[in-house]
PDB file of C-alpha atoms in Angstrom:
ATOM      1  CA  ASP A   1      70.043  26.993 103.003  1.00  0.00           C
ATOM      2  CA  VAL A   2      71.100  29.601 100.580  1.00  0.00           C
ATOM      3  CA  LYS A   3      74.230  28.866  99.095  1.00  0.00           C
ATOM      4  CA  VAL A   4      76.588  31.347  97.194  1.00  0.00           C
ATOM      5  CA  THR A   5      79.655  30.127  95.631  1.00  0.00           C
ATOM      6  CA  GLN A   6      82.712  31.747  94.133  1.00  0.00           C
ATOM      7  CA  SER A   7      84.935  30.278  91.489  1.00  0.00           C
ATOM      8  CA  SER A   8      87.994  30.527  93.411  1.00  0.00           C
ATOM      9  CA  ARG A   9      89.378  31.007  96.915  1.00  0.00           C
ATOM     10  CA  TYR A  10      92.822  32.452  95.695  1.00  0.00           C
ATOM     11  CA  LEU A  11      94.003  34.015  92.642  1.00  0.00           C
ATOM     12  CA  VAL A  12      97.315  35.252  91.497  1.00  0.00           C
ATOM     13  CA  LYS A  13      97.386  37.364  88.242  1.00  0.00           C
ATOM     14  CA  ARG A  14      99.812  39.757  86.647  1.00  0.00           C
ATOM     15  CA  THR A  15      99.398  43.614  85.967  1.00  0.00           C
ATOM     16  CA  GLY A  16      97.470  43.979  82.884  1.00  0.00           C
ATOM     17  CA  GLU A  17      95.930  40.871  82.568  1.00  0.00           C
ATOM     18  CA  LYS A  18      91.962  40.259  82.119  1.00  0.00           C
ATOM     19  CA  VAL A  19      90.554  38.642  85.238  1.00  0.00           C
ATOM     20  CA  PHE A  20      87.120  36.998  85.739  1.00  0.00           C
ATOM     21  CA  LEU A  21      85.657  36.085  89.294  1.00  0.00           C
ATOM     22  CA  GLU A  22      82.821  34.102  88.869  1.00  0.00           C
ATOM     23  CA  CYS A  23      79.726  34.163  91.622  1.00  0.00           C
ATOM     24  CA  VAL A  24      76.872  31.480  91.572  1.00  0.00           C
ATOM     25  CA  GLN A  25      73.767  31.420  93.886  1.00  0.00           C
ATOM     26  CA  ASP A  26      71.202  28.712  94.133  1.00  0.00           C
ATOM     27  CA  MET A  27      68.292  30.457  95.639  1.00  0.00           C
ATOM     28  CA  ASP A  28      66.871  32.032  92.664  1.00  0.00           C
ATOM     29  CA  HIS A  29      67.785  35.527  94.266  1.00  0.00           C
ATOM     30  CA  GLU A  30      66.792  38.662  91.944  1.00  0.00           C
ATOM     31  CA  ASN A  31      69.605  40.840  93.440  1.00  0.00           C
ATOM     32  CA  MET A  32      73.344  40.064  93.342  1.00  0.00           C
ATOM     33  CA  PHE A  33      76.375  42.015  94.311  1.00  0.00           C
ATOM     34  CA  TRP A  34      80.017  42.588  94.273  1.00  0.00           C
ATOM     35  CA  TYR A  35      82.237  44.060  96.996  1.00  0.00           C
ATOM     36  CA  ARG A  36      85.849  44.286  97.787  1.00  0.00           C
ATOM     37  CA  GLN A  37      87.179  44.233 101.314  1.00  0.00           C
ATOM     38  CA  ASP A  38      90.066  46.005 102.540  1.00  0.00           C
ATOM     39  CA  PRO A  39      91.510  46.200 106.084  1.00  0.00           C
ATOM     40  CA  GLY A  40      89.939  49.029 108.033  1.00  0.00           C
ATOM     41  CA  LEU A  41      87.696  50.043 105.129  1.00  0.00           C
ATOM     42  CA  GLY A  42      84.910  47.246 105.512  1.00  0.00           C
ATOM     43  CA  LEU A  43      83.278  46.330 102.566  1.00  0.00           C
ATOM     44  CA  ARG A  44      82.634  48.734  99.669  1.00  0.00           C
ATOM     45  CA  LEU A  45      80.194  47.933  97.023  1.00  0.00           C
ATOM     46  CA  ILE A  46      81.478  47.521  93.250  1.00  0.00           C
ATOM     47  CA  TYR A  47      78.371  46.710  91.354  1.00  0.00           C
ATOM     48  CA  PHE A  48      74.969  45.249  92.074  1.00  0.00           C
ATOM     49  CA  SER A  49      72.435  43.520  89.610  1.00  0.00           C
ATOM     50  CA  TYR A  50      68.672  43.320  90.297  1.00  0.00           C
ATOM     51  CA  ASP A  51      67.856  41.449  87.321  1.00  0.00           C
ATOM     52  CA  VAL A  52      69.344  39.572  84.317  1.00  0.00           C
ATOM     53  CA  LYS A  53      71.383  42.080  82.173  1.00  0.00           C
ATOM     54  CA  MET A  54      70.538  44.758  84.684  1.00  0.00           C
ATOM     55  CA  LYS A  55      73.436  46.428  86.520  1.00  0.00           C
ATOM     56  CA  GLU A  56      73.898  49.298  88.889  1.00  0.00           C
ATOM     57  CA  LYS A  57      77.260  50.956  89.891  1.00  0.00           C
ATOM     58  CA  GLY A  58      78.132  50.965  93.390  1.00  0.00           C
ATOM     59  CA  ASP A  59      80.516  53.158  95.311  1.00  0.00           C
ATOM     60  CA  ILE A  60      83.750  52.129  93.525  1.00  0.00           C
ATOM     61  CA  PRO A  61      82.963  50.745  90.023  1.00  0.00           C
ATOM     62  CA  GLU A  62      86.037  52.310  88.388  1.00  0.00           C
ATOM     63  CA  GLY A  63      88.339  49.750  86.783  1.00  0.00           C
ATOM     64  CA  TYR A  64      85.565  47.016  87.051  1.00  0.00           C
ATOM     65  CA  SER A  65      82.828  45.684  85.032  1.00  0.00           C
ATOM     66  CA  VAL A  66      80.196  43.102  85.546  1.00  0.00           C
ATOM     67  CA  SER A  67      78.000  40.785  83.198  1.00  0.00           C
ATOM     68  CA  ARG A  68      74.707  38.808  84.386  1.00  0.00           C
ATOM     69  CA  GLU A  69      73.608  36.785  81.613  1.00  0.00           C
ATOM     70  CA  LYS A  70      71.574  34.271  83.885  1.00  0.00           C
ATOM     71  CA  LYS A  71      69.766  34.805  86.980  1.00  0.00           C
ATOM     72  CA  GLU A  72      71.941  32.483  88.991  1.00  0.00           C
ATOM     73  CA  ARG A  73      75.445  34.033  87.788  1.00  0.00           C
ATOM     74  CA  PHE A  74      77.238  37.107  88.195  1.00  0.00           C
ATOM     75  CA  SER A  75      80.532  37.897  87.060  1.00  0.00           C
ATOM     76  CA  LEU A  76      83.187  40.567  88.154  1.00  0.00           C
ATOM     77  CA  ILE A  77      85.486  41.620  85.327  1.00  0.00           C
ATOM     78  CA  LEU A  78      88.965  43.310  85.867  1.00  0.00           C
ATOM     79  CA  GLU A  79      89.787  44.618  82.239  1.00  0.00           C
ATOM     80  CA  SER A  80      93.162  45.262  82.896  1.00  0.00           C
ATOM     81  CA  ALA A  81      94.325  44.415  86.465  1.00  0.00           C
ATOM     82  CA  SER A  82      96.351  46.667  88.620  1.00  0.00           C
ATOM     83  CA  THR A  83      98.098  46.057  91.807  1.00  0.00           C
ATOM     84  CA  ASN A  84      95.539  48.363  93.808  1.00  0.00           C
ATOM     85  CA  GLN A  85      93.125  45.947  92.725  1.00  0.00           C
ATOM     86  CA  THR A  86      94.832  43.303  95.001  1.00  0.00           C
ATOM     87  CA  SER A  87      91.963  42.653  97.729  1.00  0.00           C
ATOM     88  CA  MET A  88      89.178  40.273  98.870  1.00  0.00           C
ATOM     89  CA  TYR A  89      86.348  39.905  96.638  1.00  0.00           C
ATOM     90  CA  LEU A  90      82.919  38.978  98.142  1.00  0.00           C
ATOM     91  CA  CYS A  91      79.761  38.130  96.256  1.00  0.00           C
ATOM     92  CA  ALA A  92      76.328  38.322  97.610  1.00  0.00           C
ATOM     93  CA  SER A  93      72.893  37.663  96.855  1.00  0.00           C
ATOM     94  CA  ARG A  94      69.265  38.767  98.184  1.00  0.00           C
ATOM     95  CA  SER A  95      65.611  37.864  97.496  1.00  0.00           C
ATOM     96  CA  GLU A  96      63.255  40.617  96.937  1.00  0.00           C
ATOM     97  CA  ASN A  97      61.345  39.071  99.693  1.00  0.00           C
ATOM     98  CA  THR A  98      64.005  39.558 102.362  1.00  0.00           C
ATOM     99  CA  ASP A  99      66.426  42.340 103.754  1.00  0.00           C
ATOM    100  CA  THR A 100      69.411  40.350 104.052  1.00  0.00           C
ATOM    101  CA  GLN A 101      72.333  39.596 101.760  1.00  0.00           C
ATOM    102  CA  TYR A 102      74.015  36.321 101.852  1.00  0.00           C
ATOM    103  CA  PHE A 103      77.467  36.336 101.108  1.00  0.00           C
ATOM    104  CA  GLY A 104      80.011  33.765  99.261  1.00  0.00           C
ATOM    105  CA  PRO A 105      83.106  32.696 100.961  1.00  0.00           C
ATOM    106  CA  GLY A 106      85.398  35.369  99.071  1.00  0.00           C
ATOM    107  CA  THR A 107      88.108  35.269  96.460  1.00  0.00           C
ATOM    108  CA  ARG A 108      91.550  36.710  97.592  1.00  0.00           C
ATOM    109  CA  LEU A 109      92.896  38.370  94.334  1.00  0.00           C
ATOM    110  CA  THR A 110      96.701  39.154  94.257  1.00  0.00           C
ATOM    111  CA  VAL A 111      98.024  41.394  91.465  1.00  0.00           C
ATOM    112  CA  LEU A 112     101.555  41.301  90.954  1.00  0.00           C
TER     113      LEU A 112
ATOM    114  CA  GLU B   1      77.830  60.907 100.942  1.00  0.00           C
ATOM    115  CA  LEU B   2      77.240  58.139 103.610  1.00  0.00           C
ATOM    116  CA  LYS B   3      79.574  57.603 106.246  1.00  0.00           C
ATOM    117  CA  VAL B   4      79.320  54.796 108.530  1.00  0.00           C
ATOM    118  CA  GLU B   5      81.846  54.627 111.528  1.00  0.00           C
ATOM    119  CA  GLN B   6      82.320  51.920 114.007  1.00  0.00           C
ATOM    120  CA  ASN B   7      84.113  52.255 117.363  1.00  0.00           C
ATOM    121  CA  PRO B   8      86.211  50.761 118.848  1.00  0.00           C
ATOM    122  CA  LEU B   9      88.048  49.435 115.863  1.00  0.00           C
ATOM    123  CA  PHE B  10      89.800  46.538 118.149  1.00  0.00           C
ATOM    124  CA  LEU B  11      88.256  45.364 121.324  1.00  0.00           C
ATOM    125  CA  SER B  12      89.951  42.801 123.847  1.00  0.00           C
ATOM    126  CA  MET B  13      87.868  41.697 126.606  1.00  0.00           C
ATOM    127  CA  GLN B  14      87.832  39.142 129.416  1.00  0.00           C
ATOM    128  CA  GLU B  15      85.170  36.274 129.228  1.00  0.00           C
ATOM    129  CA  GLY B  16      82.253  36.912 131.616  1.00  0.00           C
ATOM    130  CA  LYS B  17      82.481  41.172 130.819  1.00  0.00           C
ATOM    131  CA  ASN B  18      79.613  43.207 129.053  1.00  0.00           C
ATOM    132  CA  TYR B  19      80.842  45.665 126.168  1.00  0.00           C
ATOM    133  CA  THR B  20      78.865  47.693 123.430  1.00  0.00           C
ATOM    134  CA  ILE B  21      80.111  48.344 119.927  1.00  0.00           C
ATOM    135  CA  TYR B  22      78.739  51.540 118.555  1.00  0.00           C
ATOM    136  CA  CYS B  23      77.906  52.511 114.939  1.00  0.00           C
ATOM    137  CA  ASN B  24      77.250  55.956 113.969  1.00  0.00           C
ATOM    138  CA  TYR B  25      76.241  56.798 110.388  1.00  0.00           C
ATOM    139  CA  SER B  26      75.895  60.384 108.617  1.00  0.00           C
ATOM    140  CA  THR B  27      72.676  60.355 106.830  1.00  0.00           C
ATOM    141  CA  THR B  28      69.137  59.557 107.701  1.00  0.00           C
ATOM    142  CA  SER B  29      68.232  56.058 107.248  1.00  0.00           C
ATOM    143  CA  ASP B  30      65.980  53.244 109.058  1.00  0.00           C
ATOM    144  CA  ARG B  31      67.570  50.152 108.127  1.00  0.00           C
ATOM    145  CA  LEU B  32      70.600  48.776 109.507  1.00  0.00           C
ATOM    146  CA  TYR B  33      72.227  45.586 109.468  1.00  0.00           C
ATOM    147  CA  TRP B  34      74.798  43.752 111.596  1.00  0.00           C
ATOM    148  CA  TYR B  35      77.100  41.265 110.263  1.00  0.00           C
ATOM    149  CA  ARG B  36      79.890  38.723 111.819  1.00  0.00           C
ATOM    150  CA  GLN B  37      82.915  37.572 110.186  1.00  0.00           C
ATOM    151  CA  ASP B  38      85.358  34.812 111.245  1.00  0.00           C
ATOM    152  CA  PRO B  39      89.060  34.770 110.343  1.00  0.00           C
ATOM    153  CA  GLY B  40      89.197  33.319 106.599  1.00  0.00           C
ATOM    154  CA  LYS B  41      85.403  33.089 106.601  1.00  0.00           C
ATOM    155  CA  SER B  42      82.718  34.989 104.952  1.00  0.00           C
ATOM    156  CA  LEU B  43      80.295  37.397 106.476  1.00  0.00           C
ATOM    157  CA  GLU B  44      77.158  35.847 108.389  1.00  0.00           C
ATOM    158  CA  SER B  45      74.043  38.065 109.032  1.00  0.00           C
ATOM    159  CA  LEU B  46      73.279  38.610 112.568  1.00  0.00           C
ATOM    160  CA  PHE B  47      70.472  41.309 112.895  1.00  0.00           C
ATOM    161  CA  VAL B  48      68.354  43.486 110.581  1.00  0.00           C
ATOM    162  CA  LEU B  49      66.924  46.382 112.144  1.00  0.00           C
ATOM    163  CA  LEU B  50      64.073  48.270 110.251  1.00  0.00           C
ATOM    164  CA  SER B  51      63.042  50.816 112.405  1.00  0.00           C
ATOM    165  CA  ASN B  52      63.478  53.571 115.139  1.00  0.00           C
ATOM    166  CA  GLY B  53      63.536  52.085 118.310  1.00  0.00           C
ATOM    167  CA  ALA B  54      64.074  48.207 117.111  1.00  0.00           C
ATOM    168  CA  VAL B  55      65.751  45.967 119.312  1.00  0.00           C
ATOM    169  CA  LYS B  56      66.689  42.254 118.476  1.00  0.00           C
ATOM    170  CA  GLN B  57      68.435  39.996 120.619  1.00  0.00           C
ATOM    171  CA  GLU B  58      70.090  36.473 119.915  1.00  0.00           C
ATOM    172  CA  GLY B  59      72.001  34.716 122.648  1.00  0.00           C
ATOM    173  CA  ARG B  60      74.522  37.156 124.040  1.00  0.00           C
ATOM    174  CA  LEU B  61      73.983  39.611 121.636  1.00  0.00           C
ATOM    175  CA  MET B  62      71.639  42.644 121.537  1.00  0.00           C
ATOM    176  CA  ALA B  63      71.409  45.065 118.815  1.00  0.00           C
ATOM    177  CA  SER B  64      69.420  48.306 118.869  1.00  0.00           C
ATOM    178  CA  LEU B  65      68.577  51.260 116.429  1.00  0.00           C
ATOM    179  CA  ASP B  66      68.047  54.840 117.300  1.00  0.00           C
ATOM    180  CA  THR B  67      67.389  56.650 113.919  1.00  0.00           C
ATOM    181  CA  LYS B  68      67.227  60.068 115.517  1.00  0.00           C
ATOM    182  CA  ALA B  69      70.793  59.943 116.875  1.00  0.00           C
ATOM    183  CA  ARG B  70      71.764  57.867 113.695  1.00  0.00           C
ATOM    184  CA  LEU B  71      73.115  55.284 115.932  1.00  0.00           C
ATOM    185  CA  SER B  72      73.229  51.583 116.597  1.00  0.00           C
ATOM    186  CA  THR B  73      74.509  49.653 119.458  1.00  0.00           C
ATOM    187  CA  LEU B  74      75.475  46.004 119.766  1.00  0.00           C
ATOM    188  CA  HIS B  75      75.777  44.913 123.157  1.00  0.00           C
ATOM    189  CA  ILE B  76      77.563  41.746 124.209  1.00  0.00           C
ATOM    190  CA  THR B  77      76.586  40.487 127.423  1.00  0.00           C
ATOM    191  CA  ALA B  78      78.986  37.871 129.614  1.00  0.00           C
ATOM    192  CA  ALA B  79      81.167  37.481 126.802  1.00  0.00           C
ATOM    193  CA  VAL B  80      82.535  33.967 125.765  1.00  0.00           C
ATOM    194  CA  HIS B  81      85.398  33.034 123.590  1.00  0.00           C
ATOM    195  CA  ASP B  82      83.129  31.867 120.827  1.00  0.00           C
ATOM    196  CA  LEU B  83      82.195  35.274 120.296  1.00  0.00           C
ATOM    197  CA  SER B  84      85.534  36.424 118.992  1.00  0.00           C
ATOM    198  CA  ALA B  85      85.091  37.760 115.356  1.00  0.00           C
ATOM    199  CA  THR B  86      85.096  40.883 113.421  1.00  0.00           C
ATOM    200  CA  TYR B  87      81.447  42.632 113.686  1.00  0.00           C
ATOM    201  CA  PHE B  88      80.473  44.853 110.851  1.00  0.00           C
ATOM    202  CA  CYS B  89      77.490  47.160 110.862  1.00  0.00           C
ATOM    203  CA  ALA B  90      75.985  48.271 107.323  1.00  0.00           C
ATOM    204  CA  VAL B  91      73.449  51.220 106.416  1.00  0.00           C
ATOM    205  CA  ASP B  92      71.075  50.788 103.576  1.00  0.00           C
ATOM    206  CA  LEU B  93      69.811  53.593 101.701  1.00  0.00           C
ATOM    207  CA  PHE B  94      68.343  51.882  98.559  1.00  0.00           C
ATOM    208  CA  GLY B  95      65.930  49.165  99.533  1.00  0.00           C
ATOM    209  CA  GLY B  96      68.522  46.570 100.645  1.00  0.00           C
ATOM    210  CA  ASN B  97      70.707  47.046  97.634  1.00  0.00           C
ATOM    211  CA  MET B  98      73.146  50.081  98.387  1.00  0.00           C
ATOM    212  CA  LEU B  99      74.730  48.683 101.879  1.00  0.00           C
ATOM    213  CA  THR B 100      77.451  51.084 103.092  1.00  0.00           C
ATOM    214  CA  PHE B 101      79.579  49.292 105.621  1.00  0.00           C
ATOM    215  CA  GLY B 102      81.708  50.572 108.708  1.00  0.00           C
ATOM    216  CA  GLY B 103      85.098  49.542 109.054  1.00  0.00           C
ATOM    217  CA  GLY B 104      84.653  46.707 111.477  1.00  0.00           C
ATOM    218  CA  THR B 105      85.280  45.888 114.926  1.00  0.00           C
ATOM    219  CA  ARG B 106      87.688  42.982 115.614  1.00  0.00           C
ATOM    220  CA  LEU B 107      86.565  41.603 118.991  1.00  0.00           C
ATOM    221  CA  MET B 108      88.927  39.144 121.011  1.00  0.00           C
ATOM    222  CA  VAL B 109      87.435  37.522 123.962  1.00  0.00           C
ATOM    223  CA  LYS B 110      90.264  36.066 126.264  1.00  0.00           C
ATOM    224  CA  PRO B 111      89.715  32.900 128.452  1.00  0.00           C
TER     225      PRO B 111
END
């Protein structure tokens, strides 16, 4: 079974803090993704990575950066957290050989 | 800009009834995905539709894709309580890496 894990289920941070969200997949997938999920808006793609050290902007990259130093790990960074970044963050991964993205359990981030 | 719209946004139905969820999208694509999300859980892949006219079925759920109409449907047959969840469609424009999701349909099946 594909397993995508995220470092925290719940996280509370203060405005202006630097926030790291970590995602690890154990299936040697080439592609990894970060989404945020907000009620009524579905999921929106922040960034994705198709290889180590490679990244592409998604639909809403502003205020976020990413890092992929190892194939299995993809990090989302909020350089200076703001209250409008309070959301559920979902990580996903996909093999080049399949069409399906596999999702992690999500991190609910609250920025006060 | 690709827009993906689902309707209804909320659906309450009795067990044993049939219903259809609609997913409309604004730009030509022949790759469409359906996911299920249970409360407090992550997304689970249901169907991947990769061509015009594609139809896939799993249990009481059947998904179809009409690329000319830019429409996918998720049909529920004889609903049961276990199908209560939020269902998302997503359209792909970039080889599996640029999914645009609809807003989701929250389905409640009452006994």
